[in-house]
Short mmCIF file of C-alpha atoms in Angstrom, two decimals:
data_model
loop_
_atom_site.label_atom_id
_atom_site.label_comp_id
_atom_site.label_asym_id
_atom_site.label_seq_id
_atom_site.Cartn_x
_atom_site.Cartn_y
_atom_site.Cartn_z
CA UNK A 1 111.92 58.51 92.36
CA UNK A 2 113.74 60.53 89.95
CA UNK A 3 117.20 61.33 90.35
CA UNK A 4 118.00 64.62 88.69
CA UNK A 5 121.34 63.02 87.34
CA UNK A 6 122.59 61.12 84.53
CA UNK A 7 125.17 57.79 84.65
CA UNK A 8 128.22 58.52 81.95
CA UNK A 9 128.20 55.78 79.68
CA UNK A 10 131.61 54.82 80.78
CA UNK A 11 130.83 54.18 84.38
CA UNK A 12 129.19 51.26 82.95
CA UNK A 13 130.61 47.77 84.52
CA UNK A 14 131.85 46.33 81.24
CA UNK A 15 133.27 43.41 83.28
CA UNK A 16 133.45 41.46 85.94
CA UNK A 17 135.97 43.45 88.97
CA UNK A 18 137.83 39.94 88.63
CA UNK A 19 138.54 40.44 85.14
CA UNK A 20 139.82 43.80 84.78
CA UNK A 21 143.37 42.69 85.79
CA UNK A 22 145.34 40.14 87.71
CA UNK A 23 145.21 38.73 91.55
CA UNK A 24 141.76 40.90 91.27
CA UNK A 25 138.70 38.80 93.38
CA UNK A 26 134.96 39.31 93.26
CA UNK A 27 135.44 41.21 96.71
CA UNK A 28 138.27 44.15 95.11
CA UNK A 29 134.57 46.29 94.33
CA UNK A 30 134.55 49.53 95.91
CA UNK A 31 131.54 49.99 98.30
CA UNK A 32 130.34 53.50 99.28
CA UNK A 33 128.44 53.07 102.13
CA UNK A 34 125.82 55.77 103.47
CA UNK A 35 124.53 56.77 107.22
CA UNK A 36 121.94 59.30 106.68
CA UNK A 37 123.59 62.11 104.74
CA UNK A 38 127.08 61.02 105.38
CA UNK A 39 129.00 59.29 102.78
CA UNK A 40 131.93 57.31 103.07
CA UNK A 41 134.59 55.54 100.85
CA UNK A 42 135.35 51.80 101.57
CA UNK A 43 136.46 48.98 99.88
CA UNK A 44 134.22 45.74 99.64
CA UNK A 45 136.82 44.11 101.62
CA UNK A 46 136.23 46.52 104.76
CA UNK A 47 132.89 45.23 105.21
CA UNK A 48 133.28 42.93 108.63
CA UNK A 49 134.36 46.13 109.93
CA UNK A 50 131.27 47.98 109.43
CA UNK A 51 128.70 45.42 110.98
CA UNK A 52 128.77 44.27 114.18
CA UNK A 53 128.06 41.08 115.95
CA UNK A 54 124.87 40.38 116.79
CA UNK A 55 123.75 41.75 112.86
CA UNK A 56 122.04 39.83 110.44
CA UNK A 57 122.34 39.73 106.90
CA UNK A 58 119.61 38.26 104.85
CA UNK A 59 120.52 36.87 101.39
CA UNK A 60 119.47 35.41 98.48
CA UNK A 61 119.76 31.85 97.85
CA UNK A 62 118.46 32.28 94.40
CA UNK A 63 120.51 31.30 91.45
CA UNK A 64 120.71 32.59 88.50
CA UNK A 65 119.25 30.80 85.29
CA UNK A 66 120.79 30.38 81.61
CA UNK A 67 117.74 32.01 80.68
CA UNK A 68 118.74 33.61 77.26
CA UNK A 69 117.95 30.97 74.54
CA UNK A 70 118.18 31.52 70.62
CA UNK A 71 115.09 31.13 69.00
CA UNK A 72 113.14 31.51 65.17
CA UNK A 73 109.39 33.52 64.48
CA UNK A 74 109.05 33.22 61.06
CA UNK A 75 112.37 34.05 59.02
CA UNK A 76 113.16 36.22 61.84
CA UNK A 77 116.14 35.82 64.42
CA UNK A 78 114.56 36.78 68.07
CA UNK A 79 116.35 35.72 72.26
CA UNK A 80 113.54 34.39 74.66
CA UNK A 81 114.49 35.43 77.82
CA UNK A 82 112.79 32.82 79.98
CA UNK A 83 111.24 34.85 83.07
CA UNK A 84 108.96 33.24 85.13
CA UNK A 85 107.66 29.54 85.52
CA UNK A 86 103.75 30.07 86.01
CA UNK A 87 101.85 27.99 89.22
CA UNK A 88 99.82 26.26 85.15
CA UNK A 89 103.62 25.07 84.12
CA UNK A 90 103.08 28.63 81.12
CA UNK A 91 106.21 30.18 81.18
CA UNK A 92 106.64 34.07 81.57
CA UNK A 93 108.50 35.19 78.63
CA UNK A 94 110.24 37.95 76.34
CA UNK A 95 111.18 38.42 72.82
CA UNK A 96 114.16 40.48 71.89
CA UNK A 97 115.75 40.97 68.79
CA UNK A 98 120.09 40.33 68.25
CA UNK A 99 121.26 43.55 67.62
CA UNK A 100 124.49 42.21 65.74
CA UNK A 101 126.54 42.83 68.78
CA UNK A 102 126.10 39.78 70.36
CA UNK A 103 123.30 41.50 73.00
CA UNK A 104 120.14 42.31 72.52
CA UNK A 105 117.85 45.63 71.82
CA UNK A 106 113.59 45.52 72.61
CA UNK A 107 110.69 43.97 70.24
CA UNK A 108 107.47 43.78 70.58
CA UNK A 109 106.07 40.20 72.11
CA UNK A 110 102.74 39.61 70.35
CA UNK A 111 100.04 39.08 69.20
CA UNK A 112 98.85 36.52 70.94
CA UNK A 113 99.56 32.20 68.91
CA UNK A 114 103.17 33.90 67.61
CA UNK A 115 105.39 31.07 67.26
CA UNK A 116 108.90 30.64 68.55
CA UNK A 117 111.03 28.30 66.94
CA UNK A 118 113.57 27.19 69.72
CA UNK A 119 116.77 24.57 69.91
CA UNK A 120 116.06 20.79 69.89
CA UNK A 121 112.68 20.94 68.34
CA UNK A 122 110.89 22.57 71.16
CA UNK A 123 108.53 25.27 70.19
CA UNK A 124 106.84 28.10 72.16
CA UNK A 125 103.75 29.75 72.02
CA UNK A 126 102.35 33.50 73.18
CA UNK A 127 98.92 32.87 75.01
CA UNK A 128 98.69 36.21 76.63
CA UNK A 129 100.30 39.69 77.64
CA UNK A 130 101.52 38.95 81.68
CA UNK A 131 99.66 41.93 82.77
CA UNK A 132 98.01 45.39 81.93
CA UNK A 133 101.18 47.46 81.79
CA UNK A 134 102.52 46.66 78.45
CA UNK A 135 102.96 43.34 75.94
CA UNK A 136 106.16 43.27 77.08
CA UNK A 137 106.07 39.66 78.79
CA UNK A 138 104.17 37.17 77.80
CA UNK A 139 102.83 34.59 79.01
CA UNK A 140 103.78 31.24 76.75
CA UNK A 141 103.30 27.56 76.66
CA UNK A 142 106.65 25.51 75.55
CA UNK A 143 106.61 22.10 73.80
CA UNK A 144 108.97 19.54 74.77
CA UNK A 145 110.74 18.06 77.41
CA UNK A 146 110.98 21.44 79.68
CA UNK A 147 112.34 24.55 80.62
CA UNK A 148 114.75 23.76 82.77
CA UNK A 149 116.51 21.29 80.57
CA UNK A 150 116.19 23.55 77.96
CA UNK A 151 118.36 26.47 80.01
CA UNK A 152 120.90 23.82 79.99
CA UNK A 153 121.62 22.52 76.99
CA UNK A 154 120.58 25.75 74.60
CA UNK A 155 121.03 29.12 76.99
CA UNK A 156 123.24 31.14 78.50
CA UNK A 157 123.17 34.21 81.08
CA UNK A 158 120.60 37.16 79.54
CA UNK A 159 123.17 40.51 79.13
CA UNK A 160 123.18 43.23 78.63
CA UNK A 161 124.81 46.01 75.67
CA UNK A 162 126.71 48.02 77.87
CA UNK A 163 128.45 44.81 79.08
CA UNK A 164 131.09 43.98 76.51
CA UNK A 165 130.75 39.79 76.47
CA UNK A 166 128.99 37.36 77.40
CA UNK A 167 130.23 35.91 80.15
CA UNK A 168 129.73 31.83 81.36
CA UNK A 169 127.12 31.36 83.95
CA UNK A 170 129.21 30.63 87.13
CA UNK A 171 130.26 33.88 86.74
CA UNK A 172 126.48 35.22 87.23
CA UNK A 173 125.99 32.74 90.63
CA UNK A 174 126.77 34.39 94.05
CA UNK A 175 128.03 32.84 96.86
CA UNK A 176 124.87 31.64 98.16
CA UNK A 177 122.98 30.34 95.34
CA UNK A 178 121.47 27.16 95.89
CA UNK A 179 119.92 25.09 93.24
CA UNK A 180 116.00 24.47 92.99
CA UNK A 181 114.79 21.26 93.57
CA UNK A 182 112.13 21.82 90.42
CA UNK A 183 114.90 23.39 88.01
CA UNK A 184 113.96 27.44 88.30
CA UNK A 185 115.48 30.15 89.72
CA UNK A 186 116.91 34.10 89.05
CA UNK A 187 116.06 35.75 85.43
CA UNK A 188 119.16 37.53 86.75
CA UNK A 189 121.62 37.51 88.87
CA UNK A 190 120.83 38.34 92.57
CA UNK A 191 124.14 41.05 92.26
CA UNK A 192 124.05 43.12 95.23
CA UNK A 193 126.02 39.76 96.83
CA UNK A 194 128.29 38.84 94.11
CA UNK A 195 131.02 40.57 95.46
CA UNK A 196 130.76 38.11 98.74
CA UNK A 197 133.88 35.64 98.60
CA UNK A 198 134.16 32.19 100.82
CA UNK A 199 136.72 34.34 102.51
CA UNK A 200 134.48 37.40 104.10
CA UNK A 201 131.79 35.12 104.67
CA UNK A 202 134.12 32.98 106.86
CA UNK A 203 135.39 36.43 108.23
CA UNK A 204 131.84 37.70 109.13
CA UNK A 205 130.41 34.87 110.93
CA UNK A 206 133.76 34.62 112.69
CA UNK A 207 133.76 38.20 113.89
CA UNK A 208 129.92 37.08 115.15
CA UNK A 209 128.43 38.48 112.20
CA UNK A 210 124.88 36.10 111.17
CA UNK A 211 123.80 35.11 108.41
CA UNK A 212 119.36 34.23 107.03
CA UNK A 213 119.13 32.69 104.27
CA UNK A 214 115.87 33.46 102.04
CA UNK A 215 114.84 32.88 98.54
CA UNK A 216 113.13 35.03 95.98
CA UNK A 217 113.46 34.56 91.65
CA UNK A 218 114.05 37.24 89.94
CA UNK A 219 112.10 38.19 86.82
CA UNK A 220 113.48 39.73 83.71
CA UNK A 221 113.52 43.79 84.10
CA UNK A 222 113.78 45.66 81.50
CA UNK A 223 117.02 47.79 80.14
CA UNK A 224 114.29 50.20 78.67
CA UNK A 225 111.06 50.69 80.89
CA UNK A 226 112.54 51.07 84.25
CA UNK A 227 108.43 49.31 84.72
CA UNK A 228 107.73 48.25 89.09
CA UNK A 229 107.93 44.44 89.69
CA UNK A 230 106.16 42.05 88.72
CA UNK A 231 104.83 39.37 90.97
CA UNK A 232 107.83 37.16 92.44
CA UNK A 233 107.97 33.70 93.48
CA UNK A 234 109.41 33.66 97.17
CA UNK A 235 110.17 31.75 100.12
CA UNK A 236 111.17 32.93 103.58
CA UNK A 237 112.05 29.87 105.96
CA UNK A 238 111.03 29.68 109.41
CA UNK A 239 114.39 29.33 110.70
CA UNK A 240 115.70 32.66 109.21
CA UNK A 241 111.82 34.02 110.51
CA UNK A 242 113.13 33.32 113.39
CA UNK A 243 116.20 34.16 113.04
CA UNK A 244 115.14 37.61 111.77
CA UNK A 245 112.85 38.18 114.58
CA UNK A 246 115.79 37.85 117.66
CA UNK A 247 117.96 40.09 115.78
CA UNK A 248 115.27 42.77 116.17
CA UNK A 249 114.58 41.71 119.81
CA UNK A 250 118.49 41.70 120.26
CA UNK A 251 118.98 45.15 119.27
CA UNK A 252 120.94 43.61 116.33
CA UNK A 253 120.55 45.34 112.74
CA UNK A 254 118.68 43.49 110.33
CA UNK A 255 120.22 44.68 106.86
CA UNK A 256 119.12 42.90 103.87
CA UNK A 257 121.50 41.64 100.66
CA UNK A 258 119.75 43.19 97.72
CA UNK A 259 116.58 44.59 96.58
CA UNK A 260 115.21 40.98 96.25
CA UNK A 261 115.97 40.20 100.14
CA UNK A 262 114.26 43.22 101.10
CA UNK A 263 111.06 42.30 99.04
CA UNK A 264 110.93 38.41 100.10
CA UNK A 265 111.68 39.99 104.03
CA UNK A 266 109.09 42.59 104.10
CA UNK A 267 106.70 40.54 102.36
CA UNK A 268 106.77 37.98 105.31
CA UNK A 269 105.88 40.08 107.98
CA UNK A 270 102.54 40.09 110.24
CA UNK A 271 100.39 42.74 111.09
CA UNK A 272 101.72 42.31 114.43
CA UNK A 273 105.65 43.58 112.87
CA UNK A 274 106.78 39.87 113.51
CA UNK A 275 108.26 37.67 110.43
CA UNK A 276 106.67 34.17 109.71
CA UNK A 277 107.88 31.45 107.26
CA UNK A 278 106.20 32.95 104.26
CA UNK A 279 106.32 30.96 100.22
CA UNK A 280 104.47 31.81 97.22
CA UNK A 281 104.02 34.66 94.63
CA UNK A 282 104.65 38.48 96.19
CA UNK A 283 103.39 41.93 94.80
CA UNK A 284 104.53 43.46 97.12
CA UNK A 285 106.09 47.17 96.26
CA UNK A 286 108.51 48.68 98.76
CA UNK A 287 107.69 52.95 98.68
CA UNK A 288 108.80 55.91 100.56
CA UNK A 289 105.14 55.27 101.34
CA UNK A 290 104.90 52.15 102.29
CA UNK A 291 107.79 51.97 103.89
CA UNK A 292 109.67 48.91 105.75
CA UNK A 293 109.02 47.29 109.04
CA UNK A 294 112.00 45.10 109.70
CA UNK A 295 114.98 45.90 107.32
CA UNK A 296 117.12 48.19 108.71
CA UNK A 297 120.07 48.56 105.77
CA UNK A 298 120.35 46.96 102.65
CA UNK A 299 123.55 46.90 100.00
CA UNK A 300 122.61 46.84 96.72
CA UNK A 301 123.83 48.02 93.80
CA UNK A 302 124.13 51.86 91.69
CA UNK A 303 120.91 51.61 89.90
CA UNK A 304 120.00 54.13 86.97
CA UNK A 305 118.63 57.24 88.34
CA UNK A 306 115.41 56.00 86.74
CA UNK A 307 115.14 52.25 87.78
CA UNK A 308 111.95 51.81 90.73
CA UNK A 309 114.27 50.25 92.86
CA UNK A 310 115.41 53.84 94.01
CA UNK A 311 111.83 54.07 95.15
CA UNK A 312 113.02 50.70 97.80
CA UNK A 313 116.42 52.49 98.24
CA UNK A 314 114.28 55.73 99.56
CA UNK A 315 112.32 53.44 101.70
CA UNK A 316 114.94 52.36 103.64
CA UNK A 317 117.52 55.34 103.89
CA UNK A 318 115.24 58.58 103.24
CA UNK A 319 115.36 60.57 100.05
CA UNK A 320 118.20 63.09 101.05
CA UNK A 321 120.42 59.79 102.05
CA UNK A 322 119.50 58.45 98.17
CA UNK A 323 120.57 61.83 96.68
CA UNK A 324 123.66 62.44 98.83
CA UNK A 325 124.94 59.11 97.81
CA UNK A 326 124.15 58.51 93.80
CA UNK A 327 126.28 62.43 94.07
CA UNK A 328 129.34 61.08 95.80
CA UNK A 329 128.88 57.76 93.65
CA UNK A 330 128.92 59.65 90.89
CA UNK A 331 132.02 62.41 91.53
CA UNK A 332 133.82 58.82 93.17
CA UNK A 333 133.46 57.70 89.53
CA UNK A 334 131.89 54.03 91.00
CA UNK A 335 131.11 51.57 88.38
CA UNK A 336 126.77 50.79 88.21
CA UNK A 337 124.98 47.74 87.05
CA UNK A 338 125.37 43.98 88.27
CA UNK A 339 129.15 43.78 87.96
CA UNK A 340 129.88 47.09 89.68
CA UNK A 341 130.18 48.75 92.68
CA UNK A 342 127.89 48.28 95.86
CA UNK A 343 126.64 50.83 97.90
CA UNK A 344 125.86 49.88 102.04
CA UNK A 345 122.73 51.76 103.45
CA UNK A 346 122.87 51.45 107.52
CA UNK A 347 120.87 53.45 109.65
#
C-alpha cells in the first residue's frame, strides 16, 4: 500500500514525550482511534475506557538491544547494527556510515570477506548477503567472547536521523520487556508498547482487560529502503495460545500491541483457525490479500507512507480506514516514529 501523503519533517518525534515537558510520562502521547472510516482523537491514558472486560492485549516481551557499535573497516569508520542471531551463531548485520551528526546514513555492506574491527579486540567478517533482495544486511561471523557481551559493553541503541540525540537503553525498553536467557533481543524497540506504564497496566487489569505475552525479536529496519520484513525469531507460549483462543470463543476482542505481535500471533494460527504454541522463525508477511485470522484490532505507531507495515495495517483495518486515519493524523499534527503518538484500530 502506498499512501498519497507526505509527512512533514516537523512531525517526526525527536525526543520521547517525557522529555518534552515537566511532569509528562510515557502515557501522555496522543492516540488516534479508528473504527472503520470513523476517526476519534484521544490520549493514550484513555485506553482503559476504549477496551472492554474480556478484551485481550497481545504484547511483545522482547527486550531492546544496544545494537549499534562503532567500528573500523580499513581506514573508514563505520557503525555496525546487529540485527539477528542465526542458528549457526552468525549475526545478520548492517554497516552504516557515520554522518557527523551522531547518526548514520546508508552504505554498502560487502564485498564478502570485508573485515571490521570492533572495540575490545573483537573482529567481524562479512560472509554472504542475508537474501537476494539486496546487500544491506549480511551474515557475519564475529570473533571474541560473544555478541551479547559486546553490546552490553560497547553498544548503544540504534538511532535514526530524525531524532535529536542518543538516548539511554532504558528509554528504548517497554514495560513488558524481559531479558532472554541467551542475551538476544530486538535490534529496534517494539515501540507500540512504549506508552504503557505500570499504572496504566494495573488499571487495565482491574477493569478486566487481559494480557497475553508473545515474543518476536525485531530485526533492523531500513530508514531508506522500506523493504518487506525479513525472517524473525518468535515464540507464542502455550498459555498465551490458550488465552487467545478462549478470548475469541468468549466474544472478546484480540488486540495486538504492535505489528510484531500481529506477525507472531498470525504465524501461530493453524489450518483450523486455532492458535497453538509455536516458536522458531517466521517469514510471514501479512498483506491485505492474506488478511488476518485471529487479530481483531491493532495498536501501532504512525508509519511512513511507503512503509511495508501499512500492508499489515490495511489487512486489519481496510484501505479506506487507513487512508482516513492518516489524513486525520496529518490534519491533527500527530507525531510519527518510535517516540511519537499511536494509532488504535478497533473493529
